[in-house]
GROMACS .gro file of C-alpha atoms in nm:
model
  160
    1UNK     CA    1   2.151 -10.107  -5.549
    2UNK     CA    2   2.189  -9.978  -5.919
    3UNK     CA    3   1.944  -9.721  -6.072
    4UNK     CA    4   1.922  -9.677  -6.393
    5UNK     CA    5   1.700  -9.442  -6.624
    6UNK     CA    6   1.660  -9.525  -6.994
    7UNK     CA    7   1.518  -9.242  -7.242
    8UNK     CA    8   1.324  -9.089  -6.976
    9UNK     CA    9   1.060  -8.753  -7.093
   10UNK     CA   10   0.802  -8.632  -6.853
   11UNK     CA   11   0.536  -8.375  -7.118
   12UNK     CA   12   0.304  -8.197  -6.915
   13UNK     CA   13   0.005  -8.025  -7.076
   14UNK     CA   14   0.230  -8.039  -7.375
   15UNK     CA   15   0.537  -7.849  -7.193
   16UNK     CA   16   0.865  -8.116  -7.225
   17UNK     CA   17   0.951  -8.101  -6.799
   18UNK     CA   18   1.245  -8.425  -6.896
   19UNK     CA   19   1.337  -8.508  -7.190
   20UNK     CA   20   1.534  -8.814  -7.322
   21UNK     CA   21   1.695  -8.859  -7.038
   22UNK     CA   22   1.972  -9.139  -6.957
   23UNK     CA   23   2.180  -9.199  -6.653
   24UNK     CA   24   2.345  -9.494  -6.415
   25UNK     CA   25   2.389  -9.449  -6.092
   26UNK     CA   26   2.591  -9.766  -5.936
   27UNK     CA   27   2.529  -9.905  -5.602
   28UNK     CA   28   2.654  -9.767  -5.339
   29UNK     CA   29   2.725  -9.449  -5.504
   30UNK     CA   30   2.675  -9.084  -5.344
   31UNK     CA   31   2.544  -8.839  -5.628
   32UNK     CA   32   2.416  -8.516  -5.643
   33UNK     CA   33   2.191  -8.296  -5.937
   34UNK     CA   34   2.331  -7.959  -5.967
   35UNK     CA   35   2.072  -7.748  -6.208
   36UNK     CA   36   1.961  -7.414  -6.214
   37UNK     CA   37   1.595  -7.283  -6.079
   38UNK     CA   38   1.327  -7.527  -6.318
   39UNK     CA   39   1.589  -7.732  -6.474
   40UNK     CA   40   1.388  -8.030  -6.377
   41UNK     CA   41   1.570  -8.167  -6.034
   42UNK     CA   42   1.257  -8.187  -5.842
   43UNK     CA   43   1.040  -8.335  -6.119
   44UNK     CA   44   1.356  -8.611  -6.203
   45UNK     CA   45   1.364  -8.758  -5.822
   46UNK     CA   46   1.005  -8.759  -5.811
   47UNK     CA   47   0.988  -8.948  -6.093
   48UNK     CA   48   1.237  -9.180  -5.988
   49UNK     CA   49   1.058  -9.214  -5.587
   50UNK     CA   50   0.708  -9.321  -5.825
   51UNK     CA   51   0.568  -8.991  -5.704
   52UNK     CA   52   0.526  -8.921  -6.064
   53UNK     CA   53   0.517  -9.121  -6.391
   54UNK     CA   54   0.711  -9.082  -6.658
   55UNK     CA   55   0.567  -8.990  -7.033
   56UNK     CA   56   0.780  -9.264  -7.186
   57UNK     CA   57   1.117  -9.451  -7.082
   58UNK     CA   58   1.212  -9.664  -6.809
   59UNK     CA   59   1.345  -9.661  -6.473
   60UNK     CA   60   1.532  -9.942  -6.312
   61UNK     CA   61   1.648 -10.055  -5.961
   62UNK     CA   62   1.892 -10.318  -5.954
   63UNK     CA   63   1.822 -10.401  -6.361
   64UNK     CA   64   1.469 -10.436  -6.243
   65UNK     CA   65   1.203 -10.241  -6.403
   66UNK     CA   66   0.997 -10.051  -6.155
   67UNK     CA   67   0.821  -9.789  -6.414
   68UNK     CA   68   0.481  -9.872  -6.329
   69UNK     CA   69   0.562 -10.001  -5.957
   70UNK     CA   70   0.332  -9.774  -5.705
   71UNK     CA   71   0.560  -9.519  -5.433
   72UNK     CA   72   0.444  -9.762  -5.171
   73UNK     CA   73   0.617 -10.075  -5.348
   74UNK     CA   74   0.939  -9.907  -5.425
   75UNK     CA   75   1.210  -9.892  -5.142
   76UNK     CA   76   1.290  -9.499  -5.144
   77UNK     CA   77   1.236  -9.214  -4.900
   78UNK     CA   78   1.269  -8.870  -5.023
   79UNK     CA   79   1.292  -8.540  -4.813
   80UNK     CA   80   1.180  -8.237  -4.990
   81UNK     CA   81   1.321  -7.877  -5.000
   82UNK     CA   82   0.959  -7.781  -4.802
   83UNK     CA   83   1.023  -8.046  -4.569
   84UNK     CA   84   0.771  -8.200  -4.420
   85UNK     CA   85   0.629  -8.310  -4.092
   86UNK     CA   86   0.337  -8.446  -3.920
   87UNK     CA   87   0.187  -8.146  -3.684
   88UNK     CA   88  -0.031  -8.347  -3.508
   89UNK     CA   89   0.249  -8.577  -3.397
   90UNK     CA   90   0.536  -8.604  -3.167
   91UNK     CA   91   0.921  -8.610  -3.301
   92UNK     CA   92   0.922  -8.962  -3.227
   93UNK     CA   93   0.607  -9.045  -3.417
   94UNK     CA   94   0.682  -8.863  -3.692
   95UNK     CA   95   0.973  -9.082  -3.753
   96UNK     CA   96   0.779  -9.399  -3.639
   97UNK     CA   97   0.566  -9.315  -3.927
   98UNK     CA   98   0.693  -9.533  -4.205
   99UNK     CA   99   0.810  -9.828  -3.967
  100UNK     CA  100   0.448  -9.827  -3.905
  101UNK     CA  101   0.316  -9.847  -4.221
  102UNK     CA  102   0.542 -10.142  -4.262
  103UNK     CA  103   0.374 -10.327  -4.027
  104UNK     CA  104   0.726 -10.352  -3.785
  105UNK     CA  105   0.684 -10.502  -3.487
  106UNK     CA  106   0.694 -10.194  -3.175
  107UNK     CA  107   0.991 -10.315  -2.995
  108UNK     CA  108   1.222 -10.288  -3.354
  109UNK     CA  109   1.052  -9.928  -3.415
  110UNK     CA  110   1.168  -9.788  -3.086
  111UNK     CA  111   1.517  -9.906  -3.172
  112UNK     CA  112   1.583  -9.779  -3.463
  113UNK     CA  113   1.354  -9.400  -3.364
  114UNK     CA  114   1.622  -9.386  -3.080
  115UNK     CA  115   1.928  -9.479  -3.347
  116UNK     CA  116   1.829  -9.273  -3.629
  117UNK     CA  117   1.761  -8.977  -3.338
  118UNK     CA  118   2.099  -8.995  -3.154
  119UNK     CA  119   2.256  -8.988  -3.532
  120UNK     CA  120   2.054  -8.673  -3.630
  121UNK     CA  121   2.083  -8.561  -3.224
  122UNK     CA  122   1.687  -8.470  -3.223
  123UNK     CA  123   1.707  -8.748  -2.920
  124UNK     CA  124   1.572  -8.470  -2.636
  125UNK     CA  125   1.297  -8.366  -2.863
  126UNK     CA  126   1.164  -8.692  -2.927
  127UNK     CA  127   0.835  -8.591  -2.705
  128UNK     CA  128   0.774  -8.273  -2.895
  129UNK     CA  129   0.554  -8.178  -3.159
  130UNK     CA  130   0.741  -8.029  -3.510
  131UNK     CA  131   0.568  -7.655  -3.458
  132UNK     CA  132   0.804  -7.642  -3.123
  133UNK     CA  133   1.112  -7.695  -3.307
  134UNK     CA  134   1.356  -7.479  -3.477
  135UNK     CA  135   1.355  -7.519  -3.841
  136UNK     CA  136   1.651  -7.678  -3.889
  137UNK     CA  137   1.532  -7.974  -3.586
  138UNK     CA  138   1.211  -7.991  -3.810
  139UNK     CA  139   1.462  -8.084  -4.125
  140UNK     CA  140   1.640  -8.336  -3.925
  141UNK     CA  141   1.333  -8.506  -3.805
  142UNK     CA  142   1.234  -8.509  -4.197
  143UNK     CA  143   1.611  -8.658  -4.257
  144UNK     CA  144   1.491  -8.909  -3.960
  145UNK     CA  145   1.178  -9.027  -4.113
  146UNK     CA  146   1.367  -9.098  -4.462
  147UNK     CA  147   1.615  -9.258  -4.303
  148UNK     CA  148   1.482  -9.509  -4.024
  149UNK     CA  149   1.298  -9.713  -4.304
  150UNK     CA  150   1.678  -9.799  -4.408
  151UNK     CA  151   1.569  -9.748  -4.788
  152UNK     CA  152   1.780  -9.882  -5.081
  153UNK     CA  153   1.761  -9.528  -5.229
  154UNK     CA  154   1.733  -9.174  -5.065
  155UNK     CA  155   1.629  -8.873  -5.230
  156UNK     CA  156   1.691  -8.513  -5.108
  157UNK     CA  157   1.555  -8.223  -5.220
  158UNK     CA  158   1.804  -7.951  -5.090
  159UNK     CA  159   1.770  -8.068  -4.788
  160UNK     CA  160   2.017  -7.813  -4.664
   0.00000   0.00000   0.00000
């Protein structure tokens, strides 16, 4: 999957957050945004995830243009620096949690819960709720839950 972003400007309440920006990323590719504090990271990837619109300029997946497509249609997780969990739900549904939303059928969801969990090695806490885990088990079941839905792009947010 390529992703490309063509003259790209985010203007809120008249402040320039992006501006004019252009970059390829080819498939396959492993990238990273280095930036200091407000340089616009956080405001680019949401952008690109359809979390956010841009002002003017495109983005495209795979020469595609998705610009206007909605966060739902688009095929990209994103875990945030805040990361973020379901309180109210175990580990395991936490992760569950997009597979669901896809409509996957329960047998394929418990699959790839227990494969994306033995990769992260939040396996033993699949019962738990997020407030019982350390921190950095709450980031890897956020890292779980972008992952399992085996997205064509993946965002992080400092995940680290």
């Amino acid at each position: 999957m390529s992703l490309t972003l063509e003259q790209v400007n985010k203007v809120v309440d008249g402040e320039h957050h992006i501006s004019d920006v252009n970059l390829t990323f080819e498939a396959g590719s492993f990238n990273v945004l280095l930036g200091r504090t407000l340089a616009g990271k956080t405001s680019l990837m949401r952008l690109i995830a359809g979390l956010d619109k841009p002002t003017s300029g495109r983005i495209l997946v795979n020469g595609v243009d998705v610009t206007g497509v909605s966060v739902r249609e688009r095929n990209i997780s994103m875990v945030y620096q805040q990361f973020i969990n379901y309180p109210n739900l175990t580990v395991f549904e936490n992760v569950a949690s997009p597979l669901r939303l896809a409509g996957t059928p329960e047998k394929e969801i418990i699959e790839r819960v227990h494969a994306t969990a033995d990769m992260l090695r939040i396996t033993e806490h699949l019962k738990k709720h997020p407030l019982e885990l350390s921190g950095g088990q709450q980031q890897r079941t956020a890292m779980a839950r972008a992952l399992v839905k085996d997205a064509e792009i993946i965002l992080f947010d400092e995940p680290w």
